[in-house]
Coordinates of C-alpha atoms in Angstrom, one line a residue:
Chain A
M1 CA 4.2 -37.2 15.4
T2 CA 4.3 -35.0 12.3
S3 CA 4.7 -31.2 12.7
T4 CA 1.7 -29.1 11.4
T5 CA 1.9 -25.7 9.4
L6 CA -1.1 -23.8 9.5
R7 CA -1.7 -21.3 6.8
V8 CA -3.7 -18.2 7.8
N9 CA -5.1 -16.0 4.9
M10 CA -6.1 -12.7 6.3
P11 CA -7.2 -10.2 3.6
Q12 CA -7.1 -7.5 6.4
W13 CA -7.2 -3.8 4.5
Q14 CA -8.3 -1.6 7.5
G15 CA -5.0 -1.3 9.3
G16 CA -3.6 0.7 6.3
D17 CA -7.2 1.9 5.4
E18 CA -6.2 0.9 1.8
P19 CA -9.0 -1.3 0.3
A20 CA -6.5 -2.7 -2.4
Y21 CA -4.9 -4.7 0.4
R22 CA -7.8 -7.2 0.4
F23 CA -7.2 -7.7 -3.4
G24 CA -3.3 -8.2 -2.8
A25 CA -4.0 -10.8 -0.1
E26 CA -6.4 -12.7 -2.7
L27 CA -3.7 -13.0 -5.3
L28 CA -0.8 -13.6 -2.8
R29 CA -2.8 -16.7 -1.8
W30 CA -3.3 -17.6 -5.6
L31 CA 0.7 -17.4 -6.2
A32 CA 1.5 -19.1 -2.9
P33 CA 2.5 -22.7 -3.5
P34 CA -0.3 -25.4 -2.8
H35 CA -0.6 -26.1 1.0
D36 CA -1.5 -29.7 2.1
G37 CA -2.0 -28.8 5.8
P38 CA -4.7 -26.9 7.6
E39 CA -5.8 -23.6 6.3
E40 CA -7.9 -20.9 7.9
T41 CA -9.3 -17.7 6.1
V42 CA -9.9 -14.7 8.5
A43 CA -13.3 -13.2 7.8
V44 CA -12.9 -9.5 6.9
P45 CA -15.5 -7.4 5.6
R46 CA -15.3 -5.9 2.2
P47 CA -14.5 -2.2 1.9
D48 CA -17.7 -0.4 1.2
G49 CA -16.3 3.0 0.5
S50 CA -17.7 4.7 4.0
A51 CA -15.3 6.8 5.8
P52 CA -13.1 5.3 8.5
P53 CA -14.4 5.2 12.2
L54 CA -11.8 6.7 14.4
D55 CA -11.7 5.3 17.8
Q56 CA -9.0 6.0 20.5
G57 CA -7.0 7.1 17.7
I58 CA -7.2 4.1 15.5
K59 CA -8.9 4.0 12.3
W60 CA -11.1 0.9 12.1
R61 CA -10.2 -0.2 15.7
D62 CA -13.3 -2.2 16.4
A63 CA -12.9 -4.3 13.1
L64 CA -9.1 -4.6 13.5
L65 CA -9.6 -5.9 17.0
A66 CA -12.2 -8.6 15.9
Q67 CA -10.1 -9.6 13.3
A68 CA -7.0 -10.0 15.6
R69 CA -9.0 -12.1 18.3
A70 CA -10.7 -14.2 15.3
A71 CA -7.0 -14.9 13.9
R72 CA -5.8 -15.9 17.4
A73 CA -8.9 -18.1 18.2
A74 CA -8.5 -19.9 14.6
I75 CA -4.8 -20.4 15.5
E76 CA -5.5 -21.9 18.9
R77 CA -7.9 -24.2 17.4
H78 CA -5.0 -26.0 15.5
D79 CA -2.2 -25.5 18.1
P80 CA 0.3 -25.6 15.0
D81 CA 4.0 -26.0 15.1
R82 CA 4.7 -23.4 12.4
I83 CA 2.1 -20.8 11.0
V84 CA 2.3 -19.1 7.4
T85 CA 0.4 -15.9 7.2
L86 CA -0.8 -14.2 3.9
G87 CA -1.8 -10.8 4.6
G88 CA -3.0 -8.1 4.2
D89 CA -1.5 -5.2 5.9
C90 CA 1.1 -5.6 8.4
L91 CA -1.0 -5.8 11.5
V92 CA -2.1 -9.4 10.4
D93 CA 1.1 -10.6 12.2
L94 CA -0.2 -9.6 15.8
A95 CA -1.8 -13.1 16.2
P96 CA 0.7 -15.4 14.6
I97 CA 3.7 -13.9 16.4
G98 CA 1.7 -13.4 19.7
W99 CA 0.8 -17.1 19.6
L100 CA 4.5 -18.4 18.5
S101 CA 6.0 -16.2 21.4
R102 CA 3.7 -18.0 24.1
K103 CA 4.3 -21.3 22.3
Y104 CA 8.2 -21.1 22.0
G105 CA 9.2 -18.5 24.8
D106 CA 12.6 -17.3 24.9
R107 CA 13.6 -19.8 22.1
L108 CA 11.9 -17.8 19.7
G109 CA 13.5 -14.9 17.6
V110 CA 11.7 -12.5 15.5
L111 CA 13.1 -11.2 12.1
W112 CA 11.3 -8.1 11.1
I113 CA 12.1 -7.5 7.6
D114 CA 10.8 -4.1 6.9
A115 CA 11.5 -0.6 5.4
H116 CA 9.7 0.6 8.8
P117 CA 9.7 -0.3 12.4
D118 CA 6.0 -0.3 13.1
V119 CA 6.4 0.7 16.7
M120 CA 4.2 4.0 16.5
S121 CA 0.9 4.0 18.4
A122 CA -2.4 5.9 18.0
A123 CA -0.7 9.0 19.8
E124 CA 1.6 9.2 16.5
F125 CA -0.4 7.7 13.6
S126 CA -3.8 6.3 13.2
H127 CA -2.9 3.7 10.8
A128 CA -2.3 0.6 13.1
H129 CA -0.6 -1.4 10.7
A130 CA 2.5 0.8 11.6
H131 CA 2.0 -0.2 15.3
V132 CA 2.2 -3.9 15.2
L133 CA 6.0 -4.5 16.5
G134 CA 5.4 -2.0 19.2
M135 CA 2.0 -4.0 20.4
L136 CA 4.1 -7.3 20.2
L137 CA 6.6 -5.7 22.5
G138 CA 3.8 -4.4 24.9
R139 CA 3.7 -0.8 23.5
G140 CA 0.4 0.7 22.6
D141 CA -3.4 0.1 22.7
A142 CA -4.1 -1.8 25.7
D143 CA -6.7 -4.0 23.8
F144 CA -4.6 -5.0 21.4
T145 CA -1.4 -5.5 23.3
A146 CA -3.6 -7.8 25.9
E147 CA -3.7 -10.3 22.6
V148 CA 0.0 -11.0 23.3
P149 CA 0.2 -13.0 26.6
V150 CA 4.0 -13.2 26.5
K151 CA 5.6 -10.1 25.1
L152 CA 8.8 -10.3 23.0
A153 CA 11.8 -9.2 24.5
A154 CA 13.9 -6.5 22.4
P155 CA 17.0 -8.7 22.3
R156 CA 15.4 -11.2 20.5
V157 CA 13.9 -9.0 17.8
M158 CA 16.1 -7.6 14.9
I159 CA 14.6 -5.2 12.2
A160 CA 16.2 -6.1 8.8
G161 CA 16.3 -3.9 5.8
M162 CA 15.4 -0.6 7.5
Q163 CA 17.7 2.1 6.4
G164 CA 15.9 5.3 8.3
W165 CA 13.0 6.2 10.5
N166 CA 11.0 9.5 11.2
E167 CA 11.1 12.0 14.0
A168 CA 8.2 10.1 15.9
E169 CA 10.0 6.8 15.4
A170 CA 13.4 7.7 16.8
P171 CA 12.6 7.9 20.4
I172 CA 10.3 5.0 20.6
L173 CA 13.2 2.7 18.9
K174 CA 15.4 4.0 21.9
E175 CA 13.0 3.7 24.6
L176 CA 12.5 0.0 23.1
G177 CA 15.9 -0.9 22.6
L178 CA 15.4 -2.3 19.4
R179 CA 18.1 -2.9 16.9
H180 CA 18.4 -3.2 13.1
I181 CA 20.4 -3.9 10.1
P182 CA 20.1 -1.7 7.3
A183 CA 19.5 -2.9 3.9
T184 CA 23.2 -2.0 2.7
D185 CA 24.7 -4.4 5.3
L186 CA 22.6 -7.2 3.9
A187 CA 22.9 -6.6 0.2
E188 CA 25.6 -9.4 -0.3
T189 CA 25.5 -11.4 3.2
S190 CA 23.0 -12.5 5.4
Q191 CA 25.8 -13.0 8.1
P192 CA 24.8 -10.0 10.5
V193 CA 21.3 -11.8 10.9
L194 CA 23.1 -15.3 11.2
D195 CA 25.3 -13.4 14.0
W196 CA 22.3 -12.3 15.8
I197 CA 20.7 -15.8 15.8
A198 CA 24.0 -17.5 17.1
R199 CA 24.5 -14.6 19.7
E200 CA 20.9 -14.9 21.2
G201 CA 20.8 -18.6 21.0
I202 CA 17.6 -18.5 19.0
T203 CA 16.4 -21.8 17.9
H204 CA 13.1 -20.9 16.4
L205 CA 12.3 -18.0 14.2
A206 CA 9.3 -15.8 13.3
V207 CA 9.9 -13.8 10.2
H208 CA 7.7 -11.0 9.2
F209 CA 8.2 -9.9 5.5
D210 CA 6.6 -6.6 4.6
L211 CA 7.3 -6.3 0.9
D212 CA 7.7 -2.5 1.1
V213 CA 11.2 -3.4 2.2
L214 CA 12.1 -4.1 -1.5
D215 CA 13.0 -1.4 -3.8
P216 CA 9.8 0.2 -5.6
S217 CA 11.9 0.7 -8.8
H218 CA 12.6 -2.9 -8.8
F219 CA 9.2 -4.4 -7.8
S220 CA 5.9 -2.7 -8.8
P221 CA 3.1 -4.2 -6.3
L222 CA 4.0 -1.8 -3.4
L223 CA 2.2 1.3 -1.8
F224 CA 4.7 3.7 -3.4
N225 CA 3.7 2.6 -7.0
R226 CA 0.2 3.6 -6.3
P227 CA -1.0 4.7 -9.6
D228 CA -3.1 7.6 -8.7
A229 CA -0.7 9.1 -6.2
A230 CA 0.1 12.7 -6.1
T231 CA 4.0 13.3 -6.6
D232 CA 4.4 14.4 -3.1
A233 CA 2.1 11.6 -1.5
F234 CA 4.9 9.7 -0.2
A235 CA 7.2 12.6 0.6
G236 CA 9.5 11.9 3.9
I237 CA 8.5 8.3 4.2
E238 CA 11.2 5.8 4.0
Q239 CA 11.3 3.4 0.9
G240 CA 12.8 0.0 0.7
R241 CA 16.2 -0.5 -0.7
M242 CA 16.4 -4.4 -0.8
R243 CA 16.0 -6.6 -4.0
L244 CA 13.5 -9.5 -3.9
E245 CA 16.7 -12.0 -4.7
Q246 CA 18.5 -10.7 -1.6
V247 CA 15.3 -11.3 0.8
V248 CA 15.0 -14.9 -0.7
R249 CA 18.6 -15.3 0.0
L250 CA 18.4 -14.1 3.6
L251 CA 15.2 -16.3 4.2
K252 CA 16.9 -19.5 2.9
D253 CA 20.1 -18.8 5.2
V254 CA 18.0 -18.2 8.3
S255 CA 16.0 -21.4 7.5
A256 CA 19.1 -23.1 7.6
A257 CA 20.2 -21.7 11.0
A258 CA 16.9 -21.9 13.1
D259 CA 13.5 -23.6 12.6
M260 CA 11.5 -21.2 11.0
V261 CA 8.4 -21.3 12.7
G262 CA 6.6 -18.4 11.6
L263 CA 6.5 -16.4 8.3
A264 CA 4.2 -13.8 7.2
I265 CA 4.2 -11.8 3.7
T266 CA 2.5 -8.6 3.9
E267 CA 1.6 -5.3 2.2
H268 CA 1.3 -6.7 -1.2
L269 CA -0.5 -4.2 -3.4
P270 CA -0.3 -5.5 -7.0
W271 CA -1.9 -2.1 -8.5
D272 CA -1.4 -3.2 -12.2
M273 CA -3.4 -6.5 -11.7
L274 CA -6.1 -4.6 -9.8
R275 CA -6.4 -2.2 -12.5
L276 CA -6.5 -5.4 -15.2
R277 CA -9.2 -6.9 -13.2
N278 CA -11.3 -3.8 -13.0
A279 CA -10.9 -3.2 -16.6
L280 CA -12.0 -6.7 -17.5
A281 CA -15.0 -6.6 -15.4
E282 CA -16.2 -3.6 -17.1
L283 CA -16.1 -4.9 -20.8
P284 CA -19.7 -5.6 -21.7
I285 CA -18.6 -9.0 -23.6
M286 CA -17.4 -10.2 -20.3
K287 CA -21.2 -10.3 -19.1
A288 CA -22.6 -11.7 -22.1
Chain B
M1 CA -32.6 -19.3 -27.8
T2 CA -30.0 -17.5 -25.6
S3 CA -26.8 -16.7 -27.0
T4 CA -23.8 -18.5 -26.0
T5 CA -20.3 -16.9 -25.2
L6 CA -17.4 -19.3 -24.9
R7 CA -14.4 -19.0 -22.8
V8 CA -11.1 -20.2 -24.4
N9 CA -8.3 -20.5 -22.2
M10 CA -5.0 -20.6 -24.1
P11 CA -1.8 -20.4 -22.2
Q12 CA 0.2 -20.7 -25.4
W13 CA 4.0 -19.5 -24.9
Q14 CA 5.6 -21.0 -28.0
G15 CA 4.7 -18.2 -30.6
G16 CA 6.7 -15.9 -28.6
D17 CA 9.3 -18.4 -27.5
E18 CA 8.6 -17.3 -23.9
P19 CA 7.9 -19.7 -21.2
A20 CA 6.2 -16.6 -19.1
Y21 CA 3.1 -16.4 -21.3
R22 CA 1.9 -19.6 -19.8
F23 CA 1.8 -18.1 -16.4
G24 CA 0.5 -15.0 -17.6
A25 CA -2.4 -16.7 -19.2
E26 CA -3.2 -18.5 -15.8
L27 CA -3.0 -15.3 -13.9
L28 CA -5.0 -13.8 -16.4
R29 CA -7.8 -16.4 -16.3
W30 CA -7.9 -15.6 -12.4
L31 CA -8.2 -11.9 -13.2
A32 CA -11.2 -12.3 -15.4
P33 CA -14.7 -11.9 -14.3
P34 CA -16.3 -15.3 -13.5
H35 CA -17.8 -16.9 -16.6
D36 CA -21.1 -18.9 -16.4
G37 CA -21.2 -20.5 -19.8
P38 CA -19.0 -23.0 -21.5
E39 CA -15.5 -23.0 -21.0
E40 CA -12.5 -24.8 -22.9
T41 CA -8.7 -24.8 -22.0
V42 CA -6.5 -25.9 -25.0
A43 CA -3.8 -28.3 -23.6
V44 CA -0.3 -26.6 -24.1
P45 CA 2.8 -28.4 -22.9
R46 CA 4.9 -27.1 -20.2
P47 CA 8.1 -25.4 -21.4
D48 CA 10.9 -27.9 -20.4
G49 CA 13.9 -25.6 -21.3
S50 CA 14.8 -27.4 -24.3
A51 CA 15.8 -25.4 -27.3
P52 CA 13.0 -24.1 -29.5
P53 CA 12.9 -26.5 -32.9
L54 CA 12.6 -24.6 -35.9
D55 CA 10.7 -26.0 -38.8
Q56 CA 10.0 -24.0 -42.1
G57 CA 11.2 -20.9 -40.5
I58 CA 8.8 -21.1 -37.3
K59 CA 10.0 -21.8 -33.8
W60 CA 7.6 -24.7 -32.1
R61 CA 5.9 -25.0 -35.6
D62 CA 4.3 -28.4 -35.1
A63 CA 3.2 -27.4 -31.2
L64 CA 1.6 -24.1 -32.4
L65 CA -0.2 -25.7 -35.5
A66 CA -1.6 -28.7 -33.2
Q67 CA -2.7 -26.1 -30.6
A68 CA -4.3 -24.2 -33.3
R69 CA -6.3 -27.1 -34.4
A70 CA -7.2 -27.9 -30.9
A71 CA -8.8 -24.6 -30.3
R72 CA -10.6 -24.7 -33.6
A73 CA -12.1 -28.1 -32.5
A74 CA -13.1 -26.9 -29.2
I75 CA -14.7 -23.8 -30.8
E76 CA -16.6 -26.2 -33.3
R77 CA -17.9 -28.3 -30.5
H78 CA -19.6 -25.4 -29.1
D79 CA -20.8 -23.4 -31.9
P80 CA -20.7 -20.4 -29.8
D81 CA -22.3 -17.1 -30.7
R82 CA -19.3 -15.4 -29.2
I83 CA -15.8 -16.2 -27.9
V84 CA -13.7 -14.8 -25.1
T85 CA -10.1 -15.8 -25.6
L86 CA -7.4 -15.4 -22.8
G87 CA -3.9 -16.0 -24.2
G88 CA -1.2 -16.4 -24.3
D89 CA 0.8 -15.0 -27.3
C90 CA -0.8 -13.1 -29.8
L91 CA -1.1 -16.3 -32.0
V92 CA -4.1 -17.6 -29.6
D93 CA -6.3 -15.5 -31.8
L94 CA -6.0 -17.4 -35.1
A95 CA -8.7 -20.1 -34.4
P96 CA -11.1 -17.5 -32.8
I97 CA -11.2 -14.9 -35.4
G98 CA -11.0 -17.7 -38.2
W99 CA -14.2 -19.1 -36.7
L100 CA -15.9 -16.0 -36.4
S101 CA -15.0 -15.0 -39.9
R102 CA -16.7 -18.2 -41.3
K103 CA -19.7 -17.6 -39.1
Y104 CA -20.5 -14.1 -39.6
G105 CA -18.5 -13.4 -43.0
D106 CA -18.6 -9.9 -44.3
R107 CA -20.9 -8.5 -41.3
L108 CA -17.8 -8.7 -39.2
G109 CA -15.0 -6.5 -38.7
V110 CA -11.8 -7.1 -36.8
L111 CA -10.2 -4.3 -34.6
W112 CA -6.7 -5.2 -33.9
I113 CA -5.5 -3.3 -31.0
D114 CA -1.7 -3.7 -31.1
A115 CA 1.5 -1.7 -31.0
H116 CA 2.6 -4.1 -33.9
P117 CA 0.6 -5.2 -37.0
D118 CA 1.4 -8.9 -36.7
V119 CA 1.9 -9.3 -40.6
M120 CA 5.2 -10.7 -41.0
S121 CA 5.9 -14.3 -41.9
A122 CA 8.7 -16.9 -41.5
A123 CA 10.5 -15.1 -44.2
E124 CA 11.0 -12.0 -41.8
F125 CA 10.6 -13.4 -38.2
S126 CA 10.6 -16.8 -36.6
H127 CA 8.2 -16.0 -33.8
A128 CA 4.8 -16.9 -35.2
H129 CA 3.1 -14.4 -32.8
A130 CA 4.0 -11.7 -35.0
H131 CA 2.4 -13.4 -38.1
V132 CA -1.2 -14.0 -36.9
L133 CA -3.0 -11.1 -38.6
G134 CA -1.2 -11.8 -41.9
M135 CA -2.4 -15.4 -41.7
L136 CA -6.1 -14.3 -41.0
L137 CA -5.6 -12.5 -44.1
G138 CA -4.3 -15.2 -45.9
R139 CA -0.5 -14.5 -45.9
G140 CA 2.1 -16.6 -44.8
D141 CA 2.6 -20.4 -43.5
A142 CA -0.1 -22.5 -45.6
D143 CA -0.7 -25.0 -43.1
F144 CA -2.0 -22.1 -40.6
T145 CA -3.8 -20.1 -43.3
A146 CA -5.4 -23.3 -43.9
E147 CA -7.1 -23.0 -40.5
V148 CA -8.9 -19.9 -41.7
P149 CA -11.6 -21.0 -44.4
V150 CA -12.8 -17.5 -44.8
K151 CA -10.4 -14.8 -45.1
L152 CA -10.6 -11.6 -44.0
A153 CA -10.8 -8.6 -46.0
A154 CA -8.6 -5.8 -45.5
P155 CA -11.4 -3.0 -45.4
R156 CA -12.9 -4.5 -42.5
V157 CA -9.6 -4.9 -40.6
M158 CA -8.5 -1.8 -38.4
I159 CA -5.0 -1.8 -36.6
A160 CA -5.6 0.6 -33.5
G161 CA -2.9 2.1 -31.4
M162 CA -0.1 1.3 -33.8
Q163 CA 2.4 4.3 -34.0
G164 CA 5.1 2.8 -36.2
W165 CA 6.3 -0.4 -37.8
N166 CA 9.5 -1.7 -39.1
E167 CA 11.2 -2.1 -42.3
A168 CA 10.1 -5.7 -42.9
E169 CA 6.4 -4.5 -42.3
A170 CA 6.1 -1.4 -44.3
P171 CA 6.0 -3.3 -47.7
I172 CA 3.3 -6.0 -46.4
L173 CA 1.2 -3.4 -44.8
K174 CA 1.1 -1.8 -48.3
E175 CA 0.6 -5.1 -50.0
L176 CA -2.3 -6.3 -47.7
G177 CA -3.9 -2.7 -48.1
L178 CA -4.2 -2.4 -44.3
R179 CA -5.2 0.6 -42.4
H180 CA -4.5 2.0 -38.7
I181 CA -5.2 4.4 -36.5
P182 CA -2.3 5.7 -34.3
A183 CA -2.6 5.9 -30.7
T184 CA -2.3 9.7 -30.8
D185 CA -5.7 9.6 -32.6
L186 CA -7.3 7.7 -29.9
A187 CA -6.1 9.2 -26.7
E188 CA -9.1 11.3 -26.2
T189 CA -11.7 9.9 -28.4
S190 CA -13.0 6.6 -30.1
Q191 CA -14.4 8.3 -33.1
P192 CA -12.1 7.4 -36.0
V193 CA -12.8 3.8 -34.9
L194 CA -16.6 4.4 -34.7
D195 CA -16.5 6.1 -38.3
W196 CA -14.8 3.0 -39.7
I197 CA -17.5 0.8 -38.1
A198 CA -20.2 2.8 -39.6
R199 CA -18.5 3.3 -43.1
E200 CA -18.0 -0.5 -43.5
G201 CA -21.5 -1.4 -42.4
I202 CA -19.8 -3.7 -39.6
T203 CA -22.2 -5.0 -37.2
H204 CA -20.4 -7.8 -35.6
L205 CA -16.9 -7.0 -34.1
A206 CA -13.9 -9.2 -33.0
V207 CA -11.5 -7.4 -30.9
H208 CA -7.7 -8.6 -30.5
F209 CA -6.2 -6.6 -27.7
D210 CA -2.5 -7.1 -27.3
L211 CA -1.6 -5.7 -23.9
D212 CA 1.6 -4.4 -25.4
V213 CA -0.2 -1.5 -27.1
L214 CA -0.1 -0.3 -23.4
D215 CA 2.7 2.3 -22.5
P216 CA 5.1 0.1 -20.7
S217 CA 5.9 3.0 -18.2
H218 CA 2.3 2.9 -17.1
F219 CA 1.5 -0.7 -17.0
S220 CA 4.2 -3.3 -15.5
P221 CA 3.1 -6.9 -17.1
L222 CA 4.6 -6.3 -20.7
L223 CA 7.4 -7.9 -22.5
F224 CA 9.3 -4.5 -22.6
N225 CA 9.5 -4.9 -18.7
R226 CA 11.2 -8.2 -18.6
P227 CA 13.4 -7.8 -15.6
D228 CA 16.6 -9.2 -16.8
A229 CA 16.5 -7.7 -20.3
A230 CA 19.8 -6.2 -21.5
T231 CA 19.4 -2.4 -22.0
D232 CA 19.4 -2.8 -25.8
A233 CA 17.3 -5.9 -25.9
F234 CA 14.4 -4.2 -27.4
A235 CA 16.1 -1.7 -29.5
G236 CA 14.3 -0.7 -32.7
I237 CA 10.9 -2.5 -31.6
E238 CA 7.9 -0.2 -31.4
Q239 CA 6.5 0.1 -27.8
G240 CA 2.9 0.9 -26.8
R241 CA 1.6 4.5 -26.3
M242 CA -1.8 3.9 -25.1
R243 CA -3.2 4.0 -21.5
L244 CA -5.3 1.2 -20.0
E245 CA -8.2 3.6 -19.6
Q246 CA -8.2 4.6 -22.9
V247 CA -8.4 1.0 -24.4
V248 CA -11.2 0.2 -21.9
R249 CA -13.1 3.6 -23.1
L250 CA -12.6 2.3 -26.8
L251 CA -14.0 -1.0 -25.9
K252 CA -17.1 0.4 -24.3
D253 CA -17.6 2.6 -27.1
V254 CA -17.3 -0.2 -30.1
S255 CA -19.7 -2.5 -27.7
A256 CA -22.5 0.2 -28.0
A257 CA -21.9 0.7 -32.0
A258 CA -21.6 -3.3 -32.9
D259 CA -22.3 -6.6 -31.3
M260 CA -18.8 -7.5 -30.1
V261 CA -18.7 -11.2 -30.8
G262 CA -14.9 -11.8 -30.0
L263 CA -12.4 -10.4 -27.5
A264 CA -9.1 -11.8 -27.3
I265 CA -6.6 -10.6 -24.4
T266 CA -2.9 -11.5 -25.2
E267 CA 0.5 -10.7 -24.3
H268 CA 0.1 -10.9 -20.5
L269 CA 3.6 -11.0 -18.9
P270 CA 3.2 -10.1 -15.2
W271 CA 7.0 -10.5 -14.2
D272 CA 6.7 -9.3 -10.8
M273 CA 4.0 -11.7 -9.9
L274 CA 6.0 -14.5 -11.6
R275 CA 9.1 -13.5 -9.5
L276 CA 7.1 -13.4 -6.2
R277 CA 5.6 -16.9 -7.1
N278 CA 8.9 -18.2 -7.5
A279 CA 10.3 -16.6 -4.5
L280 CA 7.6 -18.3 -2.3
A281 CA 8.2 -21.7 -3.8
E282 CA 11.8 -21.5 -3.0
L283 CA 10.9 -21.0 0.8
P284 CA 11.5 -24.0 3.2
I285 CA 8.6 -23.2 5.1
M286 CA 6.2 -23.1 2.4
K287 CA 7.2 -26.9 1.9
A288 CA 7.1 -27.9 5.8

């Protein structure tokens, strides 16, 4: 029997309440290598400019829940060995990692490469893309955590590239018992992550790669480079410190140490490409 | 009879001796609005890492000449009313403007939106993307100028957005009698260009939009933002000063004043997208 890798395209934008995630997902799909195996695209409504509905403290909660359930159903239809997910905001990884956790149990490790821990809940923040790792551990909105039948155990989760956290996140990280390796410790070597894989006996690995772990002065398509942002728009929010080349090295190193069964790429916001696309669409000769 | 707009895709990279132009052209095509009319893609060999052959002072001269002739043949097959060209380096506009000049004669004006005048020849520079406006006016390599049966007349050419030029270009600009409007004069208004259109009795307009007319600190996919560039790599080379929104406003204003029959978008170098594409292609799970 050959193994199956499912590609899941998920242009979800509501988890960050930012319509540009949709375009970012479409472009990410174009950039990704061609895929021979099965592919699913989760239907996500186009942003129509309406104000975000707030339900139980979460913006766009109904849509996000419906999309998480649709992603789970799509994955279950294929029963794949591996899942590559192209987001979309960080919450796209709920169903893929939930499913891999059920399939691989305590052989599965989760490497969360992110400038942020994504452990808040509606009590702290209304954007559910910042809740997803918490949900996978069983913390947060009950309807979302119910989508994760086998919760992750903290020792088999490692946050990589996070350099700091906010006051709301500090007690949650402690309560959950989550560990992390800062960007500075991964700049020259992947060894701290490889040590964790060996120590925990991890044979199968799911990787969440939030592009915002990258330094925004060296990689442009990130939230923090939003062209119309006020100068203080991101005050107090941690920004990434890693280089793309460092993350690629880390991903290759962990691929050699465990079977990478999951990879999600999230938070792709290619602002200049969006501006150029919109500019071209406005020109009369393009409609002639 | 309905009018025909031909879309010409031309992923030419040899005119700037930079393989990334090929990728930039492919992505530009993805970004452009869908096109209902005829479309041609000029075949351009993939870069294979070999050193550029230098012939008669021009790098990759044979390939560039063959591609210019292929573009001309493709255009002649369709006899279109309008041409939208998606480059590639600046030299992609030789055949389209050459053909529009033959079709519309002295009714045609050429608006050259560029940080540089593109009037050098092999005597001054071996990269032919910096020769193309000169060739259209009859200056430079005889085999390339022969591809332009009806040369442009200087009064019906306007360079827009150019703020300065180098010592080699200064006497050529004078000899050709070319006029220009600096970026600063177009920041708030399109009036200087509209005045030129009215004064010259221009009814049909071809626009060359070199993206490098844009300020590289406000628009990332430009040559000057090459990630591995040495700090002095672009010393002494004029960089653009315009904003994308200003160029869009200019293009809409001139579309209302004349029939825009040609538009070429050139020099698209989306470095971060190329880095991300290459990073994704390296990951083992993407090949699983």
